[in-house]
JSON list of C-alpha atoms in Angstrom, two decimals:
[
{"chain": "A", "resi": 1, "resn": "MET", "atom": "CA", "xyz": [0.00, 0.00, 0.00]},
{"chain": "A", "resi": 2, "resn": "SER", "atom": "CA", "xyz": [1.20, 3.46, -0.77]},
{"chain": "A", "resi": 3, "resn": "LEU", "atom": "CA", "xyz": [1.58, 6.19, 1.78]},
{"chain": "A", "resi": 4, "resn": "ILE", "atom": "CA", "xyz": [-1.46, 8.01, 0.41]},
{"chain": "A", "resi": 5, "resn": "SER", "atom": "CA", "xyz": [-3.70, 4.95, 0.73]},
{"chain": "A", "resi": 6, "resn": "LEU", "atom": "CA", "xyz": [-2.42, 4.40, 4.27]},
{"chain": "A", "resi": 7, "resn": "GLN", "atom": "CA", "xyz": [-3.34, 7.96, 5.10]},
{"chain": "A", "resi": 8, "resn": "ILE", "atom": "CA", "xyz": [-6.77, 7.48, 3.59]},
{"chain": "A", "resi": 9, "resn": "PHE", "atom": "CA", "xyz": [-7.44, 4.26, 5.50]},
{"chain": "A", "resi": 10, "resn": "SER", "atom": "CA", "xyz": [-5.91, 5.51, 8.68]},
{"chain": "A", "resi": 11, "resn": "PHE", "atom": "CA", "xyz": [-7.93, 7.42, 11.16]},
{"chain": "A", "resi": 12, "resn": "GLN", "atom": "CA", "xyz": [-7.85, 8.09, 14.83]},
{"chain": "A", "resi": 13, "resn": "ILE", "atom": "CA", "xyz": [-10.68, 8.51, 17.20]},
{"chain": "A", "resi": 14, "resn": "GLN", "atom": "CA", "xyz": [-9.91, 9.92, 20.60]},
{"chain": "A", "resi": 15, "resn": "SER", "atom": "CA", "xyz": [-13.04, 9.89, 22.66]},
{"chain": "A", "resi": 16, "resn": "ARG", "atom": "CA", "xyz": [-13.45, 8.26, 26.05]},
{"chain": "A", "resi": 17, "resn": "GLY", "atom": "CA", "xyz": [-9.82, 7.24, 25.99]},
{"chain": "A", "resi": 18, "resn": "ILE", "atom": "CA", "xyz": [-10.23, 4.93, 22.96]},
{"chain": "A", "resi": 19, "resn": "LYS", "atom": "CA", "xyz": [-7.76, 5.20, 20.11]},
{"chain": "A", "resi": 20, "resn": "CYS", "atom": "CA", "xyz": [-8.62, 3.33, 16.92]},
{"chain": "A", "resi": 21, "resn": "LEU", "atom": "CA", "xyz": [-6.39, 2.88, 13.90]},
{"chain": "A", "resi": 22, "resn": "GLU", "atom": "CA", "xyz": [-7.53, 1.04, 10.78]},
{"chain": "A", "resi": 23, "resn": "ASN", "atom": "CA", "xyz": [-4.85, -0.31, 8.51]},
{"chain": "A", "resi": 24, "resn": "ASP", "atom": "CA", "xyz": [-5.27, -3.12, 5.92]},
{"chain": "A", "resi": 25, "resn": "ASP", "atom": "CA", "xyz": [-8.65, -4.13, 7.36]},
{"chain": "A", "resi": 26, "resn": "ARG", "atom": "CA", "xyz": [-7.07, -4.73, 10.77]},
{"chain": "A", "resi": 27, "resn": "ILE", "atom": "CA", "xyz": [-8.40, -2.73, 13.63]},
{"chain": "A", "resi": 28, "resn": "PHE", "atom": "CA", "xyz": [-6.17, -1.97, 16.53]},
{"chain": "A", "resi": 29, "resn": "PHE", "atom": "CA", "xyz": [-7.77, -0.78, 19.71]},
{"chain": "A", "resi": 30, "resn": "ARG", "atom": "CA", "xyz": [-5.80, 0.66, 22.50]},
{"chain": "A", "resi": 31, "resn": "HIS", "atom": "CA", "xyz": [-8.00, 1.59, 25.37]},
{"chain": "A", "resi": 32, "resn": "GLU", "atom": "CA", "xyz": [-7.00, 3.87, 28.18]},
{"chain": "A", "resi": 33, "resn": "LYS", "atom": "CA", "xyz": [-8.18, 1.16, 30.53]},
{"chain": "A", "resi": 34, "resn": "MET", "atom": "CA", "xyz": [-5.18, -0.99, 29.58]},
{"chain": "A", "resi": 35, "resn": "ALA", "atom": "CA", "xyz": [-2.84, 1.80, 30.54]},
{"chain": "A", "resi": 36, "resn": "SER", "atom": "CA", "xyz": [-4.78, 2.25, 33.75]},
{"chain": "A", "resi": 37, "resn": "GLN", "atom": "CA", "xyz": [-4.48, -1.49, 34.47]},
{"chain": "A", "resi": 38, "resn": "ASN", "atom": "CA", "xyz": [-0.75, -1.33, 33.81]},
{"chain": "A", "resi": 39, "resn": "ARG", "atom": "CA", "xyz": [-0.45, 1.60, 36.21]},
{"chain": "A", "resi": 40, "resn": "ALA", "atom": "CA", "xyz": [-2.53, -0.27, 38.80]},
{"chain": "A", "resi": 41, "resn": "SER", "atom": "CA", "xyz": [-0.39, -3.37, 38.37]},
{"chain": "A", "resi": 42, "resn": "LEU", "atom": "CA", "xyz": [2.80, -1.35, 38.73]},
{"chain": "A", "resi": 43, "resn": "SER", "atom": "CA", "xyz": [1.35, 0.44, 41.74]},
{"chain": "A", "resi": 44, "resn": "GLU", "atom": "CA", "xyz": [0.41, -2.91, 43.29]},
{"chain": "A", "resi": 45, "resn": "ASP", "atom": "CA", "xyz": [3.92, -4.28, 42.67]},
{"chain": "A", "resi": 46, "resn": "ILE", "atom": "CA", "xyz": [5.46, -1.21, 44.27]},
{"chain": "A", "resi": 47, "resn": "ASN", "atom": "CA", "xyz": [3.10, -1.47, 47.26]},
{"chain": "A", "resi": 48, "resn": "LEU", "atom": "CA", "xyz": [3.94, -5.15, 47.74]},
{"chain": "A", "resi": 49, "resn": "GLU", "atom": "CA", "xyz": [7.66, -4.39, 47.60]},
{"chain": "A", "resi": 50, "resn": "LEU", "atom": "CA", "xyz": [7.25, -1.53, 50.08]},
{"chain": "A", "resi": 51, "resn": "GLN", "atom": "CA", "xyz": [5.29, -3.79, 52.43]},
{"chain": "A", "resi": 52, "resn": "ALA", "atom": "CA", "xyz": [8.01, -6.43, 52.24]},
{"chain": "A", "resi": 53, "resn": "LYS", "atom": "CA", "xyz": [10.66, -3.81, 52.99]},
{"chain": "A", "resi": 54, "resn": "LEU", "atom": "CA", "xyz": [8.59, -2.48, 55.91]},
{"chain": "A", "resi": 55, "resn": "ILE", "atom": "CA", "xyz": [8.26, -5.98, 57.37]},
{"chain": "A", "resi": 56, "resn": "GLU", "atom": "CA", "xyz": [12.00, -6.52, 56.93]},
{"chain": "A", "resi": 57, "resn": "GLN", "atom": "CA", "xyz": [12.77, -3.17, 58.58]},
{"chain": "A", "resi": 58, "resn": "GLN", "atom": "CA", "xyz": [10.48, -3.97, 61.52]},
{"chain": "A", "resi": 59, "resn": "GLN", "atom": "CA", "xyz": [12.19, -7.36, 61.95]},
{"chain": "A", "resi": 60, "resn": "LEU", "atom": "CA", "xyz": [15.62, -5.70, 61.85]},
{"chain": "A", "resi": 61, "resn": "GLU", "atom": "CA", "xyz": [14.49, -3.14, 64.44]},
{"chain": "A", "resi": 62, "resn": "ARG", "atom": "CA", "xyz": [13.28, -5.95, 66.74]},
{"chain": "A", "resi": 63, "resn": "GLU", "atom": "CA", "xyz": [16.59, -7.77, 66.30]},
{"chain": "A", "resi": 64, "resn": "ALA", "atom": "CA", "xyz": [18.52, -4.55, 67.00]},
{"chain": "A", "resi": 65, "resn": "ILE", "atom": "CA", "xyz": [16.55, -4.05, 70.23]},
{"chain": "A", "resi": 66, "resn": "GLU", "atom": "CA", "xyz": [17.20, -7.66, 71.26]},
{"chain": "A", "resi": 67, "resn": "LEU", "atom": "CA", "xyz": [20.91, -7.27, 70.50]},
{"chain": "A", "resi": 68, "resn": "GLN", "atom": "CA", "xyz": [21.10, -4.01, 72.46]},
{"chain": "A", "resi": 69, "resn": "GLU", "atom": "CA", "xyz": [19.39, -5.68, 75.45]},
{"chain": "A", "resi": 70, "resn": "PHE", "atom": "CA", "xyz": [21.83, -8.61, 75.18]},
{"chain": "A", "resi": 71, "resn": "ILE", "atom": "CA", "xyz": [24.82, -6.23, 75.06]},
{"chain": "A", "resi": 72, "resn": "ASN", "atom": "CA", "xyz": [23.51, -4.27, 78.04]},
{"chain": "A", "resi": 73, "resn": "ASN", "atom": "CA", "xyz": [23.03, -7.52, 79.95]},
{"chain": "A", "resi": 74, "resn": "LEU", "atom": "CA", "xyz": [26.57, -8.65, 79.11]},
{"chain": "A", "resi": 75, "resn": "GLN", "atom": "CA", "xyz": [28.03, -5.30, 80.17]},
{"chain": "A", "resi": 76, "resn": "HIS", "atom": "CA", "xyz": [26.12, -5.45, 83.46]},
{"chain": "A", "resi": 77, "resn": "ARG", "atom": "CA", "xyz": [27.24, -9.02, 84.10]},
{"chain": "A", "resi": 78, "resn": "ALA", "atom": "CA", "xyz": [30.85, -8.19, 83.18]},
{"chain": "A", "resi": 79, "resn": "THR", "atom": "CA", "xyz": [30.83, -5.36, 85.72]},
{"chain": "A", "resi": 80, "resn": "GLU", "atom": "CA", "xyz": [29.40, -7.69, 88.37]},
{"chain": "A", "resi": 81, "resn": "LEU", "atom": "CA", "xyz": [31.99, -10.37, 87.56]},
{"chain": "A", "resi": 82, "resn": "ARG", "atom": "CA", "xyz": [34.84, -7.84, 87.78]},
{"chain": "A", "resi": 83, "resn": "MET", "atom": "CA", "xyz": [33.64, -6.71, 91.19]},
{"chain": "A", "resi": 84, "resn": "LEU", "atom": "CA", "xyz": [33.24, -10.30, 92.39]},
{"chain": "A", "resi": 85, "resn": "SER", "atom": "CA", "xyz": [36.66, -11.22, 91.03]},
{"chain": "A", "resi": 86, "resn": "SER", "atom": "CA", "xyz": [38.27, -8.17, 92.61]},
{"chain": "A", "resi": 87, "resn": "SER", "atom": "CA", "xyz": [36.67, -8.77, 95.99]},
{"chain": "A", "resi": 88, "resn": "ALA", "atom": "CA", "xyz": [37.55, -12.49, 95.81]},
{"chain": "A", "resi": 89, "resn": "ARG", "atom": "CA", "xyz": [41.21, -11.65, 95.16]},
{"chain": "A", "resi": 90, "resn": "ARG", "atom": "CA", "xyz": [41.22, -9.11, 97.95]},
{"chain": "A", "resi": 91, "resn": "SER", "atom": "CA", "xyz": [39.71, -11.62, 100.35]},
{"chain": "A", "resi": 92, "resn": "ARG", "atom": "CA", "xyz": [42.53, -14.03, 99.47]},
{"chain": "A", "resi": 93, "resn": "GLY", "atom": "CA", "xyz": [45.07, -11.27, 99.91]},
{"chain": "A", "resi": 94, "resn": "VAL", "atom": "CA", "xyz": [45.95, -11.05, 96.20]},
{"chain": "A", "resi": 95, "resn": "ARG", "atom": "CA", "xyz": [46.29, -7.53, 94.86]},
{"chain": "A", "resi": 96, "resn": "ASP", "atom": "CA", "xyz": [44.17, -6.39, 91.94]},
{"chain": "A", "resi": 97, "resn": "ARG", "atom": "CA", "xyz": [46.31, -6.09, 88.81]},
{"chain": "A", "resi": 98, "resn": "GLY", "atom": "CA", "xyz": [44.41, -2.90, 87.85]},
{"chain": "A", "resi": 99, "resn": "GLU", "atom": "CA", "xyz": [45.61, -1.21, 91.01]},
{"chain": "A", "resi": 100, "resn": "THR", "atom": "CA", "xyz": [49.26, -1.70, 90.06]},
{"chain": "A", "resi": 101, "resn": "MET", "atom": "CA", "xyz": [49.08, -1.01, 86.31]},
{"chain": "A", "resi": 102, "resn": "SER", "atom": "CA", "xyz": [50.75, 1.97, 84.78]},
{"chain": "A", "resi": 103, "resn": "LEU", "atom": "CA", "xyz": [48.63, 4.37, 82.72]},
{"chain": "A", "resi": 104, "resn": "GLU", "atom": "CA", "xyz": [50.04, 2.95, 79.46]},
{"chain": "A", "resi": 105, "resn": "GLU", "atom": "CA", "xyz": [49.27, -0.64, 80.53]},
{"chain": "A", "resi": 106, "resn": "GLU", "atom": "CA", "xyz": [45.73, 0.30, 81.50]},
{"chain": "A", "resi": 107, "resn": "ILE", "atom": "CA", "xyz": [45.11, 2.05, 78.16]},
{"chain": "A", "resi": 108, "resn": "GLU", "atom": "CA", "xyz": [46.54, -0.95, 76.30]},
{"chain": "A", "resi": 109, "resn": "LYS", "atom": "CA", "xyz": [44.33, -3.33, 78.29]},
{"chain": "A", "resi": 110, "resn": "ASN", "atom": "CA", "xyz": [41.17, -1.33, 77.52]},
{"chain": "A", "resi": 111, "resn": "MET", "atom": "CA", "xyz": [41.85, -1.21, 73.77]}
]
């Protein structure tokens, strides 16, 4: 078909979101609803991904809280154990190593 005949047989209707193009007795319909469905599908996919990320973030926050509680518990217990150890050594007459350390040794120990 020539370009002129294509132009003659081609037309477009744009009402109510419907576009129609006739070419070689084939009719192609592209309805705005399809685009709307594609947008809805994309929106749904994005929402599902965001929900999954939110659930993951909430789980990570719970784990972070549990880890912080565990660390706090360990620090508290370590302090208690140091005091018990120190008082046990003192009761046996053994001097606490921390009492006789130089400043450099104490800094090195704490690093």
